């Protein structure tokens, strides 16, 4: 009886140690994937999930896989951000009329939207990243030896001027 209980305790200990040291190889992040819908592009709430050899974007609404890419197939990955006004001019005028508040300072406040574009030889995926998790997503790609090129808005404006 004593031998059986010792053996059982040892078996439970060994099994639990293996589970505690097991590494999870998947990471998931909230993103918005851009999906073609005929001639239009629509934004779809999705989850970006990383595994050992690939990543995929899964629709939150339907649970279907939007796109899945192997890391070995990735040709290019670009990160960029755009700045847009927090309020539009029309929205600021309407708010000023309705509330009587001075909203002029809000016209100069800009909101950043972060974008990640991943391309293979025959497919691509464009995602809008959250400000809370964009650095984690970029680091997940770097860990997997995928170079993510950062495209600055100022650099593209300068290039457009040089081309003219």
Short mmCIF file of C-alpha atoms in Angstrom, two decimals:
data_model
loop_
_atom_site.label_atom_id
_atom_site.label_comp_id
_atom_site.label_asym_id
_atom_site.label_seq_id
_atom_site.Cartn_x
_atom_site.Cartn_y
_atom_site.Cartn_z
CA UNK A 1 0.00 0.00 0.00
CA UNK A 2 2.82 2.38 0.91
CA UNK A 3 4.67 1.59 -2.33
CA UNK A 4 1.54 2.28 -4.41
CA UNK A 5 0.91 5.69 -2.81
CA UNK A 6 4.58 6.72 -3.26
CA UNK A 7 4.50 5.59 -6.89
CA UNK A 8 1.23 7.48 -7.49
CA UNK A 9 2.59 10.69 -5.88
CA UNK A 10 5.78 10.44 -7.96
CA UNK A 11 3.79 9.93 -11.18
CA UNK A 12 1.59 12.97 -10.42
CA UNK A 13 4.66 15.07 -9.60
CA UNK A 14 6.49 14.12 -12.82
CA UNK A 15 3.39 14.82 -14.93
CA UNK A 16 2.71 18.19 -13.31
CA UNK A 17 6.36 19.26 -13.70
CA UNK A 18 6.19 18.51 -17.43
CA UNK A 19 3.05 20.64 -17.80
CA UNK A 20 4.50 23.51 -15.79
CA UNK A 21 7.66 23.66 -17.92
CA UNK A 22 5.85 23.25 -21.22
CA UNK A 23 6.05 26.45 -23.24
CA UNK A 24 3.07 27.75 -25.05
CA UNK A 25 3.98 28.42 -28.65
CA UNK A 26 0.93 30.47 -29.57
CA UNK A 27 0.37 34.15 -28.95
CA UNK A 28 -2.85 35.97 -29.87
CA UNK A 29 -3.47 39.68 -30.39
CA UNK A 30 -6.50 41.80 -31.29
CA UNK A 31 -6.21 43.43 -34.74
CA UNK A 32 -8.46 44.62 -37.55
CA UNK A 33 -7.82 42.85 -40.86
CA UNK A 34 -8.59 44.58 -44.14
CA UNK A 35 -10.66 42.24 -46.31
CA UNK A 36 -11.63 42.76 -49.96
CA UNK A 37 -15.37 42.80 -50.51
CA UNK A 38 -15.85 43.21 -54.24
CA UNK A 39 -14.47 46.64 -55.14
CA UNK A 40 -14.49 47.80 -51.53
CA UNK A 41 -12.26 46.99 -48.59
CA UNK A 42 -13.85 46.46 -45.22
CA UNK A 43 -12.35 46.32 -41.77
CA UNK A 44 -12.96 43.04 -39.95
CA UNK A 45 -12.30 42.55 -36.23
CA UNK A 46 -9.94 39.62 -35.93
CA UNK A 47 -7.36 37.86 -33.82
CA UNK A 48 -3.76 37.54 -34.99
CA UNK A 49 -2.40 34.22 -33.73
CA UNK A 50 1.27 33.23 -33.88
CA UNK A 51 2.39 29.62 -33.83
CA UNK A 52 5.84 28.11 -34.23
CA UNK A 53 6.01 28.18 -38.05
CA UNK A 54 3.11 30.40 -39.12
CA UNK A 55 0.62 33.08 -38.19
CA UNK A 56 -3.03 33.52 -39.05
CA UNK A 57 -5.76 36.10 -38.83
CA UNK A 58 -9.07 34.68 -37.55
CA UNK A 59 -12.39 36.51 -37.74
CA UNK A 60 -13.84 37.24 -34.29
CA UNK A 61 -17.37 37.17 -35.66
CA UNK A 62 -17.35 33.89 -37.59
CA UNK A 63 -14.22 32.15 -36.29
CA UNK A 64 -13.05 31.47 -39.85
CA UNK A 65 -9.44 31.91 -40.92
CA UNK A 66 -9.07 35.08 -42.98
CA UNK A 67 -5.45 34.46 -44.01
CA UNK A 68 -2.66 32.17 -42.86
CA UNK A 69 1.02 32.51 -43.81
CA UNK A 70 4.12 30.46 -43.09
CA UNK A 71 7.02 32.58 -41.87
CA UNK A 72 9.27 31.02 -44.54
CA UNK A 73 6.96 32.34 -47.30
CA UNK A 74 7.03 36.00 -46.19
CA UNK A 75 8.76 38.24 -48.72
CA UNK A 76 8.14 41.61 -47.07
CA UNK A 77 6.62 43.09 -43.91
CA UNK A 78 6.04 46.83 -43.54
CA UNK A 79 4.96 48.77 -40.46
CA UNK A 80 3.62 52.29 -40.82
CA UNK A 81 1.44 54.75 -39.02
CA UNK A 82 -0.73 57.58 -40.17
CA UNK A 83 -1.84 60.65 -38.27
CA UNK A 84 -5.33 61.98 -38.66
CA UNK A 85 -7.13 64.76 -36.81
CA UNK A 86 -9.08 63.70 -33.75
CA UNK A 87 -12.01 65.80 -34.99
CA UNK A 88 -12.88 66.75 -38.54
CA UNK A 89 -13.43 70.42 -39.31
CA UNK A 90 -17.16 69.85 -39.77
CA UNK A 91 -17.35 67.88 -36.53
CA UNK A 92 -15.53 70.62 -34.64
CA UNK A 93 -17.84 73.33 -36.01
CA UNK A 94 -20.93 71.28 -35.13
CA UNK A 95 -19.60 70.60 -31.63
CA UNK A 96 -18.80 74.28 -31.11
CA UNK A 97 -22.31 75.30 -32.18
CA UNK A 98 -24.08 72.62 -30.13
CA UNK A 99 -22.06 72.79 -26.93
CA UNK A 100 -20.77 76.34 -27.01
CA UNK A 101 -17.31 75.04 -26.13
CA UNK A 102 -14.08 76.20 -27.64
CA UNK A 103 -12.99 73.18 -29.69
CA UNK A 104 -10.23 74.82 -31.70
CA UNK A 105 -7.45 73.00 -29.76
CA UNK A 106 -9.01 69.64 -30.71
CA UNK A 107 -8.43 70.42 -34.39
CA UNK A 108 -4.68 70.19 -33.81
CA UNK A 109 -4.75 66.92 -31.82
CA UNK A 110 -3.86 64.01 -34.08
CA UNK A 111 -4.65 60.34 -33.59
CA UNK A 112 -2.20 57.68 -34.83
CA UNK A 113 -3.33 54.60 -36.68
CA UNK A 114 -0.78 51.80 -36.90
CA UNK A 115 -0.66 49.49 -39.93
CA UNK A 116 1.15 46.24 -40.69
CA UNK A 117 1.31 44.86 -44.19
CA UNK A 118 2.65 41.34 -44.78
CA UNK A 119 3.29 40.02 -48.29
CA UNK A 120 4.21 36.66 -49.76
CA UNK A 121 4.89 35.99 -53.44
CA UNK A 122 1.20 35.48 -54.21
CA UNK A 123 -0.85 36.94 -51.33
CA UNK A 124 -0.91 39.73 -48.75
CA UNK A 125 -2.58 40.84 -45.53
CA UNK A 126 -3.06 44.38 -44.23
CA UNK A 127 -3.88 44.85 -40.55
CA UNK A 128 -4.67 47.83 -38.36
CA UNK A 129 -2.92 47.35 -35.01
CA UNK A 130 -4.00 48.56 -31.57
CA UNK A 131 -1.80 51.03 -29.75
CA UNK A 132 -1.69 48.64 -26.79
CA UNK A 133 -0.20 45.67 -28.64
CA UNK A 134 1.59 46.88 -31.78
CA UNK A 135 5.07 46.59 -30.26
CA UNK A 136 4.38 43.03 -29.11
CA UNK A 137 3.25 42.07 -32.61
CA UNK A 138 6.34 43.63 -34.19
CA UNK A 139 8.54 41.80 -31.69
CA UNK A 140 6.82 38.49 -32.48
CA UNK A 141 7.89 38.93 -36.10
CA UNK A 142 11.44 39.90 -35.10
CA UNK A 143 11.74 36.84 -32.84
CA UNK A 144 10.87 34.70 -35.86
CA UNK A 145 13.60 36.41 -37.94
CA UNK A 146 11.17 38.41 -40.10
CA UNK A 147 12.50 41.88 -40.83
CA UNK A 148 9.76 44.47 -40.43
CA UNK A 149 10.56 47.65 -42.33
CA UNK A 150 9.22 50.88 -40.78
CA UNK A 151 7.80 53.38 -43.24
CA UNK A 152 7.56 56.94 -41.92
CA UNK A 153 4.99 59.42 -43.19
CA UNK A 154 7.65 62.14 -43.45
CA UNK A 155 9.91 59.90 -45.57
CA UNK A 156 7.12 59.21 -48.05
CA UNK A 157 6.28 62.93 -48.31
CA UNK A 158 9.94 63.72 -48.95
CA UNK A 159 10.10 61.02 -51.63
CA UNK A 160 6.99 62.42 -53.32
CA UNK A 161 8.61 65.88 -53.44
CA UNK A 162 11.82 64.44 -54.89
CA UNK A 163 9.88 62.60 -57.59
CA UNK A 164 8.24 65.85 -58.80
#
